[in-house]
Short mmCIF file of C-alpha atoms and ligand atoms in Angstrom, two decimals:
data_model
loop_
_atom_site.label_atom_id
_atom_site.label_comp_id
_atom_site.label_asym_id
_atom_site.label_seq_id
_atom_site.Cartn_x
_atom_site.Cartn_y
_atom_site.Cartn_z
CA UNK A 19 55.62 -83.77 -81.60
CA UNK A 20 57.43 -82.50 -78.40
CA UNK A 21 59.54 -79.74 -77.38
CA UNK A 22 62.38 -81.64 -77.25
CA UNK A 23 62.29 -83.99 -80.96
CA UNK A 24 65.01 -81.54 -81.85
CA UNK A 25 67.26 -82.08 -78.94
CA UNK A 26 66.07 -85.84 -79.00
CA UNK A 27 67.00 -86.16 -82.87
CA UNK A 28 70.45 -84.15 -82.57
CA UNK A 29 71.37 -87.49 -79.64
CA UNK A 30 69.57 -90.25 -81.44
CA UNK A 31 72.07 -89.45 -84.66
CA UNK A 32 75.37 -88.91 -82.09
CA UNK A 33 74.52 -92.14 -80.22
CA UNK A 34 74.50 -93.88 -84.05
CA UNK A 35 77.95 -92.52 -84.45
CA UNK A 36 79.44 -94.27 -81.74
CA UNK A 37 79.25 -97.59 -83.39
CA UNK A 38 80.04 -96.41 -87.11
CA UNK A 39 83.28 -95.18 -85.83
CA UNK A 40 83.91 -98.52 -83.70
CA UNK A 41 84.49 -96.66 -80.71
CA UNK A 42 81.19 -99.10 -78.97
CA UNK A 43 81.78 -102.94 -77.56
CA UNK A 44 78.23 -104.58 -76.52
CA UNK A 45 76.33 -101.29 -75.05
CA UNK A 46 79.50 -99.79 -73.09
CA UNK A 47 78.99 -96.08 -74.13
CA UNK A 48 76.71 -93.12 -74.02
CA UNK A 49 76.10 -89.59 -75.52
CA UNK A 50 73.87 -86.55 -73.93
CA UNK A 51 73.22 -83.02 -76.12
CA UNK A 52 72.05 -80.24 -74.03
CA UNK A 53 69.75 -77.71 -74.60
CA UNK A 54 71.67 -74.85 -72.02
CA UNK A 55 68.66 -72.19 -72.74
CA UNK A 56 65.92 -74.87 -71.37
CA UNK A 57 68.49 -76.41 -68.56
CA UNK A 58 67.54 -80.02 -70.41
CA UNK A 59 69.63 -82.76 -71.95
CA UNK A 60 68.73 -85.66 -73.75
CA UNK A 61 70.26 -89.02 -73.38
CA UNK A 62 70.46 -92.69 -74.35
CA UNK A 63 68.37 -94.85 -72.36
CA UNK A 64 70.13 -97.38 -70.57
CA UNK A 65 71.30 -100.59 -71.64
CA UNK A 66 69.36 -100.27 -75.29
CA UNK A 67 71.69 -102.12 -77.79
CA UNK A 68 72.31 -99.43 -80.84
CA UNK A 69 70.58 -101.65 -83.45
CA UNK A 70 67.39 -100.94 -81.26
CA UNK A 71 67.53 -97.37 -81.03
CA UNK A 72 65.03 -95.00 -81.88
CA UNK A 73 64.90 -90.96 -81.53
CA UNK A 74 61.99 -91.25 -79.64
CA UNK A 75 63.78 -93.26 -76.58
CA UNK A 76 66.10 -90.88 -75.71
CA UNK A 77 65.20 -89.44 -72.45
CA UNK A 78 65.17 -85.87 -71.73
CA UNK A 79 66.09 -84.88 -67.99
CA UNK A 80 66.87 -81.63 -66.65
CA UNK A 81 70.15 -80.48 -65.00
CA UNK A 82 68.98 -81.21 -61.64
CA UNK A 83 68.06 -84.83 -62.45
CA UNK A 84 64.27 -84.92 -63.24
CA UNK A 85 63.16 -87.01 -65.97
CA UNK A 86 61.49 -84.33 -67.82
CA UNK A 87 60.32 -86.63 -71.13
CA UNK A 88 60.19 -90.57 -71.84
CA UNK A 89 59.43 -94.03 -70.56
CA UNK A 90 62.77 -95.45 -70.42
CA UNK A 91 65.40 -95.03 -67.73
CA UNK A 92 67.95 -93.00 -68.67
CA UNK A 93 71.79 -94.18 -68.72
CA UNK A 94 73.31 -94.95 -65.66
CA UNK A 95 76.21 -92.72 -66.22
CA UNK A 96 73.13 -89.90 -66.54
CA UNK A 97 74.92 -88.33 -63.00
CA UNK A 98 78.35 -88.26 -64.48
CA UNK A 99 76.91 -85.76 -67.48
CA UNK A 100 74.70 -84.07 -66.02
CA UNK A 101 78.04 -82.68 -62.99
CA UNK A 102 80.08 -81.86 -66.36
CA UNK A 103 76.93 -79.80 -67.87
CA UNK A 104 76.93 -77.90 -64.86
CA UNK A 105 80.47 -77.36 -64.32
CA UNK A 106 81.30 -77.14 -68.14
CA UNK A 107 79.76 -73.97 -69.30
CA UNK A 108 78.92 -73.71 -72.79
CA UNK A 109 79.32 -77.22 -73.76
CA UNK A 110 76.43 -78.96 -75.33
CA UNK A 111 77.17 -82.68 -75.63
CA UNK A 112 79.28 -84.96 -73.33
CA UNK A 113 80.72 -88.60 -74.57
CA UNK A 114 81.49 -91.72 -73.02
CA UNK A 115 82.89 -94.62 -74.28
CA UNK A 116 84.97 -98.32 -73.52
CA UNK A 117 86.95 -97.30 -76.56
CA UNK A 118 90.04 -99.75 -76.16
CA UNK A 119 92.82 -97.83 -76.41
CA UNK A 120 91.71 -94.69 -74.30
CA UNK A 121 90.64 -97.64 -71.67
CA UNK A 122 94.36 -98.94 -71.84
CA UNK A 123 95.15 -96.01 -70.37
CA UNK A 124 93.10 -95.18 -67.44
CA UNK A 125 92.86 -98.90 -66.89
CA UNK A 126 97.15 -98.09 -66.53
CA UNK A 127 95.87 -94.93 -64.72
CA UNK A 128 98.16 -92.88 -66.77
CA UNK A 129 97.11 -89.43 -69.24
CA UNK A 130 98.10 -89.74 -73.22
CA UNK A 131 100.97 -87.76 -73.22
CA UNK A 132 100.86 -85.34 -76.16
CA UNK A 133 103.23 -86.91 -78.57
CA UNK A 134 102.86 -85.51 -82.09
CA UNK A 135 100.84 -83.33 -84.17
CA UNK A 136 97.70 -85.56 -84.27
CA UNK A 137 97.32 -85.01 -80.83
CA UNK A 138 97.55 -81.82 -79.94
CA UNK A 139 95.80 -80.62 -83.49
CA UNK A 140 92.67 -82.07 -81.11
CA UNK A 141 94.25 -81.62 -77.59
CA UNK A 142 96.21 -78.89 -76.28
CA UNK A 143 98.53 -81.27 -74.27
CA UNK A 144 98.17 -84.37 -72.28
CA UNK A 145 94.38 -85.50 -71.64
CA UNK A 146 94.78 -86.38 -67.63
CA UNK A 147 93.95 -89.61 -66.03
CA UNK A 148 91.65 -88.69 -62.67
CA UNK A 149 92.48 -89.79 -59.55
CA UNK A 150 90.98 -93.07 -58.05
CA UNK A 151 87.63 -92.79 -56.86
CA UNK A 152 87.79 -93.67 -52.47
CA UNK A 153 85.66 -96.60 -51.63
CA UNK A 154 83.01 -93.83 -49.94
CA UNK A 155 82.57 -91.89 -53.54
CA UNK A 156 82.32 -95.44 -54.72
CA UNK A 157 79.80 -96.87 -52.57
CA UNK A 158 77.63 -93.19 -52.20
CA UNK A 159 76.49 -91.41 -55.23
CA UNK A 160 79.17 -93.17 -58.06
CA UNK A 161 78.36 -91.77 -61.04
CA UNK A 162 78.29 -88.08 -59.68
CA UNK A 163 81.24 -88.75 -57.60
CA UNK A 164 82.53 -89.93 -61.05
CA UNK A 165 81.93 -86.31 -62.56
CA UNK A 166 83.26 -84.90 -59.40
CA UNK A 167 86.42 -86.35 -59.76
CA UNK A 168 86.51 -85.34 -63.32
CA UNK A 169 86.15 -81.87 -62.80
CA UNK A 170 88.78 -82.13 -59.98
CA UNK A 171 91.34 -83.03 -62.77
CA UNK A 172 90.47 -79.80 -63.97
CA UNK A 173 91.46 -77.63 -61.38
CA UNK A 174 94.16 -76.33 -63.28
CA UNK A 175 93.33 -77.56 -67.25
CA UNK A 176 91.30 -75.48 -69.25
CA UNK A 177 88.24 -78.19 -70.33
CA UNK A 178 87.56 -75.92 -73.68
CA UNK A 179 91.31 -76.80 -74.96
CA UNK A 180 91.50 -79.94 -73.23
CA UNK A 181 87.56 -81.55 -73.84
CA UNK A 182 88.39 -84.94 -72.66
CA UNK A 183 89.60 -86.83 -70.01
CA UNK A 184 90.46 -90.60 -68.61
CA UNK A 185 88.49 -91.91 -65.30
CA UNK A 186 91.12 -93.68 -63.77
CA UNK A 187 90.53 -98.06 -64.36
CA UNK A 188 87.19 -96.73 -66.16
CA UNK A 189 87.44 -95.00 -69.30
CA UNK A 190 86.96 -91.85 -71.55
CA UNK A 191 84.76 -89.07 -71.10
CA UNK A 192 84.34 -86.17 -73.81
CA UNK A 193 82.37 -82.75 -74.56
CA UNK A 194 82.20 -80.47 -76.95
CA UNK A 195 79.75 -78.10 -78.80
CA UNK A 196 77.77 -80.36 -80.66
CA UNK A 197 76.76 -83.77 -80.70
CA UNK A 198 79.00 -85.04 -83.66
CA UNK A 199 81.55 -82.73 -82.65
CA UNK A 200 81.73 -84.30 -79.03
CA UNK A 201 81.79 -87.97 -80.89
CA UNK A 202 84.62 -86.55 -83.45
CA UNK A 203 86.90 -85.97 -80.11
CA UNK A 204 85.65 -89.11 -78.68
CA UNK A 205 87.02 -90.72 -81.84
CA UNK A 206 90.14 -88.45 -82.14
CA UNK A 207 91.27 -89.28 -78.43
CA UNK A 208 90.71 -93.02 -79.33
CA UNK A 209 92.85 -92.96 -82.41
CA UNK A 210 95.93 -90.74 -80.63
CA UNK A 211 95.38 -93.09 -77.71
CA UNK A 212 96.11 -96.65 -80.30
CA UNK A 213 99.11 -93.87 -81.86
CA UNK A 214 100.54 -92.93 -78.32
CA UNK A 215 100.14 -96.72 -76.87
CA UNK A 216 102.45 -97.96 -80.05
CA UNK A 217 104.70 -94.96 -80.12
CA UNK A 218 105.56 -95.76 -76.31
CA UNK A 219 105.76 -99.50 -76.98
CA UNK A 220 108.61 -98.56 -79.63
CA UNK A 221 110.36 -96.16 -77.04
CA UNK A 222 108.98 -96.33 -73.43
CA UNK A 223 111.15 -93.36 -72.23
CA UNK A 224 109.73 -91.16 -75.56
CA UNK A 225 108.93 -87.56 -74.21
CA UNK A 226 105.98 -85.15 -75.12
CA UNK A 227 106.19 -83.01 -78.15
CA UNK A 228 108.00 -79.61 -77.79
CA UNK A 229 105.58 -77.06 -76.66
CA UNK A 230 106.68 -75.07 -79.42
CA UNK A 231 105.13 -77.86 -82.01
CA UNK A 232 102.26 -78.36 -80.01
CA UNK A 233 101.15 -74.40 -79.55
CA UNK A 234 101.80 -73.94 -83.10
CA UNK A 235 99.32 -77.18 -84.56
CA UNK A 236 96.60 -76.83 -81.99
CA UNK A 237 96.59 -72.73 -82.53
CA UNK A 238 96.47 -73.03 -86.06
CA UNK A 239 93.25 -74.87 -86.04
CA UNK A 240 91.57 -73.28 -82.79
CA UNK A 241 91.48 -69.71 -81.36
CA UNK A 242 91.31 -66.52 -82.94
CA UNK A 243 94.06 -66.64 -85.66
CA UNK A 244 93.49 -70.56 -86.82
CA UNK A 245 93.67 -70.67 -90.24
CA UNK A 246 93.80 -74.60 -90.99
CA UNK A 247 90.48 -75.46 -93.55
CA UNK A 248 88.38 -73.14 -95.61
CA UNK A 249 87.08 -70.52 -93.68
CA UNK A 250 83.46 -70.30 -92.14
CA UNK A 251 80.98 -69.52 -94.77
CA UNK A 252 77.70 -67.31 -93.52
CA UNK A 253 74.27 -69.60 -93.56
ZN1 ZN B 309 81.58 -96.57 -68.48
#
Protein backbone atom coordinates (compact mmCIF):
# COMPACT_ATOMS: atom_id res chain seq x y z
CA UNK A 1 0.00 0.00 0.00
CA UNK A 2 1.05 3.67 -0.72
CA UNK A 3 -0.40 7.00 -0.64
CA UNK A 4 -0.63 7.24 -4.05
CA UNK A 5 -2.30 3.38 -5.31
CA UNK A 6 -5.33 5.56 -5.82
CA UNK A 7 -3.83 8.15 -8.02
CA UNK A 8 -1.56 5.27 -9.49
CA UNK A 9 -4.77 3.02 -10.25
CA UNK A 10 -7.00 6.03 -11.64
CA UNK A 11 -3.57 6.32 -14.59
CA UNK A 12 -2.85 2.64 -14.88
CA UNK A 13 -6.77 2.22 -16.17
CA UNK A 14 -6.49 5.74 -18.48
CA UNK A 15 -3.16 4.58 -19.95
CA UNK A 16 -5.25 1.05 -20.89
CA UNK A 17 -7.69 3.22 -22.67
CA UNK A 18 -5.43 4.60 -25.04
CA UNK A 19 -5.03 1.43 -26.93
CA UNK A 20 -8.78 0.12 -26.63
CA UNK A 21 -9.79 3.19 -28.41
CA UNK A 22 -6.84 2.83 -31.10
CA UNK A 23 -5.70 6.16 -30.50
CA UNK A 24 -1.77 4.26 -29.57
CA UNK A 25 0.88 3.10 -32.52
CA UNK A 26 4.00 1.12 -30.86
CA UNK A 27 4.38 3.19 -27.38
CA UNK A 28 3.78 6.83 -28.96
CA UNK A 29 1.44 8.19 -26.16
CA UNK A 30 1.10 8.99 -22.53
CA UNK A 31 -1.46 9.89 -19.75
CA UNK A 32 -0.73 11.73 -16.17
CA UNK A 33 -3.81 12.16 -13.34
CA UNK A 34 -3.03 14.65 -10.76
CA UNK A 35 -3.68 14.76 -7.35
CA UNK A 36 -3.90 19.05 -7.13
CA UNK A 37 -4.41 18.80 -3.09
CA UNK A 38 -0.90 16.79 -2.73
CA UNK A 39 0.86 18.85 -5.81
CA UNK A 40 1.59 15.03 -7.29
CA UNK A 41 0.81 13.34 -10.58
CA UNK A 42 1.21 10.00 -11.65
CA UNK A 43 2.43 8.90 -14.97
CA UNK A 44 3.35 6.14 -17.41
CA UNK A 45 6.81 5.13 -17.26
CA UNK A 46 8.62 5.56 -20.30
CA UNK A 47 8.83 3.47 -23.19
CA UNK A 48 6.73 0.41 -21.33
CA UNK A 49 4.69 -1.24 -24.20
CA UNK A 50 0.81 -1.27 -22.84
CA UNK A 51 0.62 -5.11 -22.81
CA UNK A 52 3.35 -4.75 -19.99
CA UNK A 53 1.75 -2.36 -17.84
CA UNK A 54 1.06 -2.63 -14.37
CA UNK A 55 -0.55 -0.02 -11.73
CA UNK A 56 2.29 -0.33 -9.74
CA UNK A 57 4.82 1.25 -12.53
CA UNK A 58 3.34 4.34 -12.85
CA UNK A 59 5.54 6.90 -11.37
CA UNK A 60 4.40 9.52 -9.12
CA UNK A 61 6.38 12.95 -9.36
CA UNK A 62 5.52 16.15 -7.96
CA UNK A 63 4.81 19.44 -9.83
CA UNK A 64 8.23 20.61 -9.52
CA UNK A 65 9.74 17.46 -11.08
CA UNK A 66 10.82 15.14 -8.18
CA UNK A 67 10.21 11.59 -8.53
CA UNK A 68 8.25 11.25 -5.46
CA UNK A 69 7.32 7.18 -5.88
CA UNK A 70 8.71 4.27 -8.25
CA UNK A 71 11.67 2.63 -9.91
CA UNK A 72 11.01 3.42 -13.40
CA UNK A 73 11.73 6.62 -15.28
CA UNK A 74 8.93 8.44 -15.92
CA UNK A 75 7.79 9.48 -19.62
CA UNK A 76 9.84 11.69 -21.42
CA UNK A 77 7.08 14.02 -22.21
CA UNK A 78 6.84 14.10 -18.03
CA UNK A 79 8.01 18.17 -18.57
CA UNK A 80 5.35 18.86 -21.11
CA UNK A 81 2.50 17.77 -18.28
CA UNK A 82 3.77 18.71 -15.57
CA UNK A 83 3.97 23.06 -17.40
CA UNK A 84 0.12 22.34 -18.31
CA UNK A 85 -0.65 21.16 -14.51
CA UNK A 86 0.74 24.25 -13.42
CA UNK A 87 -0.64 26.57 -15.84
CA UNK A 88 -4.02 24.63 -16.18
CA UNK A 89 -5.75 25.09 -12.93
CA UNK A 90 -8.18 22.61 -11.97
CA UNK A 91 -7.42 20.04 -14.47
CA UNK A 92 -6.54 16.63 -13.27
CA UNK A 93 -5.31 14.52 -16.19
CA UNK A 94 -3.38 15.60 -19.36
CA UNK A 95 -3.22 13.25 -22.73
CA UNK A 96 -0.88 12.71 -25.37
CA UNK A 97 -1.07 10.79 -28.24
CA UNK A 98 0.38 9.99 -32.22
CA UNK A 99 -3.29 9.58 -32.98
CA UNK A 100 -3.16 9.78 -36.93
CA UNK A 101 -5.47 12.08 -37.85
CA UNK A 102 -4.88 14.83 -35.09
CA UNK A 103 -0.99 14.23 -36.24
CA UNK A 104 -2.11 15.06 -39.93
CA UNK A 105 -2.74 18.16 -38.74
CA UNK A 106 0.00 19.59 -36.76
CA UNK A 107 2.30 17.58 -38.96
CA UNK A 108 0.32 20.29 -41.78
CA UNK A 109 0.76 22.78 -38.85
CA UNK A 110 -2.78 23.77 -39.24
CA UNK A 111 -5.86 23.80 -36.13
CA UNK A 112 -9.19 21.51 -36.93
CA UNK A 113 -11.37 24.04 -37.89
CA UNK A 114 -14.73 23.57 -36.15
CA UNK A 115 -16.85 22.16 -38.87
CA UNK A 116 -20.04 20.58 -37.54
CA UNK A 117 -21.80 19.63 -34.52
CA UNK A 118 -19.45 16.75 -33.50
CA UNK A 119 -16.92 19.12 -33.00
CA UNK A 120 -17.86 21.74 -31.19
CA UNK A 121 -20.39 19.37 -28.93
CA UNK A 122 -16.52 18.57 -27.54
CA UNK A 123 -14.72 21.84 -28.62
CA UNK A 124 -15.87 25.26 -28.45
CA UNK A 125 -14.21 26.18 -31.84
CA UNK A 126 -11.06 25.40 -33.62
CA UNK A 127 -8.39 23.38 -31.43
CA UNK A 128 -5.07 25.60 -32.46
CA UNK A 129 -1.95 24.28 -33.94
CA UNK A 130 1.18 25.94 -31.72
CA UNK A 131 3.72 27.67 -33.20
CA UNK A 132 7.09 25.93 -34.18
CA UNK A 133 9.32 25.32 -31.47
CA UNK A 134 13.02 27.68 -32.34
CA UNK A 135 15.99 25.45 -32.58
CA UNK A 136 17.11 26.99 -28.85
CA UNK A 137 13.62 25.64 -27.13
CA UNK A 138 14.52 22.61 -29.14
CA UNK A 139 17.94 21.96 -28.19
CA UNK A 140 17.41 23.42 -24.20
CA UNK A 141 14.74 22.02 -22.06
CA UNK A 142 12.26 20.38 -25.12
CA UNK A 143 9.66 18.94 -23.49
CA UNK A 144 8.97 22.02 -21.15
CA UNK A 145 9.59 24.33 -23.94
CA UNK A 146 6.96 21.99 -25.54
CA UNK A 147 4.34 22.94 -22.72
CA UNK A 148 5.51 26.45 -22.98
CA UNK A 149 4.56 26.80 -26.33
CA UNK A 150 1.31 25.17 -25.60
CA UNK A 151 0.21 27.44 -23.15
CA UNK A 152 1.35 30.32 -25.46
CA UNK A 153 -1.47 29.18 -27.89
CA UNK A 154 -3.55 29.95 -25.12
CA UNK A 155 -3.04 33.40 -24.62
CA UNK A 156 -6.27 34.23 -25.79
CA UNK A 157 -8.36 30.54 -25.77
CA UNK A 158 -10.01 29.57 -22.80
CA UNK A 159 -8.21 25.81 -22.11
CA UNK A 160 -11.56 24.72 -20.00
CA UNK A 161 -13.74 25.10 -23.40
CA UNK A 162 -11.01 24.39 -25.61
CA UNK A 163 -8.99 21.19 -23.58
CA UNK A 164 -6.83 20.27 -26.41
CA UNK A 165 -4.43 21.39 -28.66
CA UNK A 166 -1.93 20.40 -31.77
CA UNK A 167 2.07 20.82 -31.22
CA UNK A 168 2.95 21.95 -34.43
CA UNK A 169 4.84 18.63 -36.73
CA UNK A 170 4.29 16.73 -33.24
CA UNK A 171 0.95 15.88 -32.20
CA UNK A 172 -2.07 16.12 -29.73
CA UNK A 173 -2.09 17.08 -26.29
CA UNK A 174 -5.36 16.90 -24.02
CA UNK A 175 -6.72 17.59 -20.29
CA UNK A 176 -9.56 17.35 -18.62
CA UNK A 177 -11.04 16.47 -15.14
CA UNK A 178 -10.53 12.97 -14.97
CA UNK A 179 -8.49 10.40 -16.35
CA UNK A 180 -11.12 8.77 -18.76
CA UNK A 181 -12.56 12.00 -19.31
CA UNK A 182 -9.11 13.47 -20.60
CA UNK A 183 -8.81 10.07 -22.89
CA UNK A 184 -12.67 10.59 -24.06
CA UNK A 185 -11.39 14.16 -25.59
CA UNK A 186 -8.25 12.59 -26.69
CA UNK A 187 -10.50 10.21 -28.63
CA UNK A 188 -13.17 12.85 -29.59
CA UNK A 189 -10.42 15.26 -31.14
CA UNK A 190 -9.08 12.15 -33.04
CA UNK A 191 -12.40 11.19 -34.53
CA UNK A 192 -13.42 15.12 -35.58
CA UNK A 193 -9.83 15.32 -36.76
CA UNK A 194 -10.43 11.82 -39.48
CA UNK A 195 -14.25 13.90 -39.96
CA UNK A 196 -12.61 17.42 -40.62
CA UNK A 197 -9.52 15.86 -42.78
CA UNK A 198 -12.36 14.13 -45.21
CA UNK A 199 -14.83 16.96 -45.04
CA UNK A 200 -11.91 19.32 -46.37
CA UNK A 201 -10.72 16.71 -48.87
CA UNK A 202 -14.43 16.90 -50.36
CA UNK A 203 -14.35 20.84 -50.30
CA UNK A 204 -10.92 22.42 -49.49
CA UNK A 205 -12.36 26.01 -49.34
CA UNK A 206 -15.34 24.54 -46.70
CA UNK A 207 -15.67 27.23 -43.86
CA UNK A 208 -16.24 26.74 -40.02
CA UNK A 209 -19.67 26.19 -38.70
CA UNK A 210 -21.81 29.33 -37.95
CA UNK A 211 -21.11 30.48 -34.52
CA UNK A 212 -24.64 30.42 -33.98
CA UNK A 213 -24.61 26.34 -34.45
CA UNK A 214 -21.61 25.99 -32.63
CA UNK A 215 -22.66 28.18 -29.28
CA UNK A 216 -25.88 26.47 -29.34
CA UNK A 217 -24.37 22.41 -29.43
CA UNK A 218 -21.40 23.01 -27.21
CA UNK A 219 -23.76 25.16 -24.57
CA UNK A 220 -26.27 22.65 -24.53
CA UNK A 221 -23.97 20.04 -23.21
CA UNK A 222 -21.52 22.32 -21.05
CA UNK A 223 -22.09 25.38 -18.77
CA UNK A 224 -24.75 26.22 -16.54
CA UNK A 225 -27.96 25.67 -18.63
CA UNK A 226 -26.73 22.28 -20.63
CA UNK A 227 -29.37 20.09 -20.69
CA UNK A 228 -28.13 17.28 -23.26
CA UNK A 229 -28.23 13.57 -21.13
CA UNK A 230 -30.00 12.68 -17.95
CA UNK A 231 -29.21 14.91 -15.37
CA UNK A 232 -26.57 14.35 -12.50
CA UNK A 233 -27.87 11.98 -9.98
CA UNK A 234 -26.55 12.60 -6.10
CA UNK A 235 -24.00 9.59 -4.90
ZN1 LIG B 1 4.87 12.72 -28.71
Amino acid sequence: MSLHDALKAECYEANLLLPKYGLIDLTFGNVSVADPSKGVFAIKPSGVDYDHLSPREMVVVDFDGAIVEGTLRPSSDTPTHRRLFQAFPGIRSVVHTHSRNAVAFAQAGRGIPCLGTTHCDYFYGEVPVTRPLTAQEVESDYEWETGNVIVESFREIDFSTVNAVLVHSHGPFAWGPSGAKAVETAHALEIVAEMALKALHLNPSLQPASPHLIEKHYLRKHGADAYYGQPEQPC
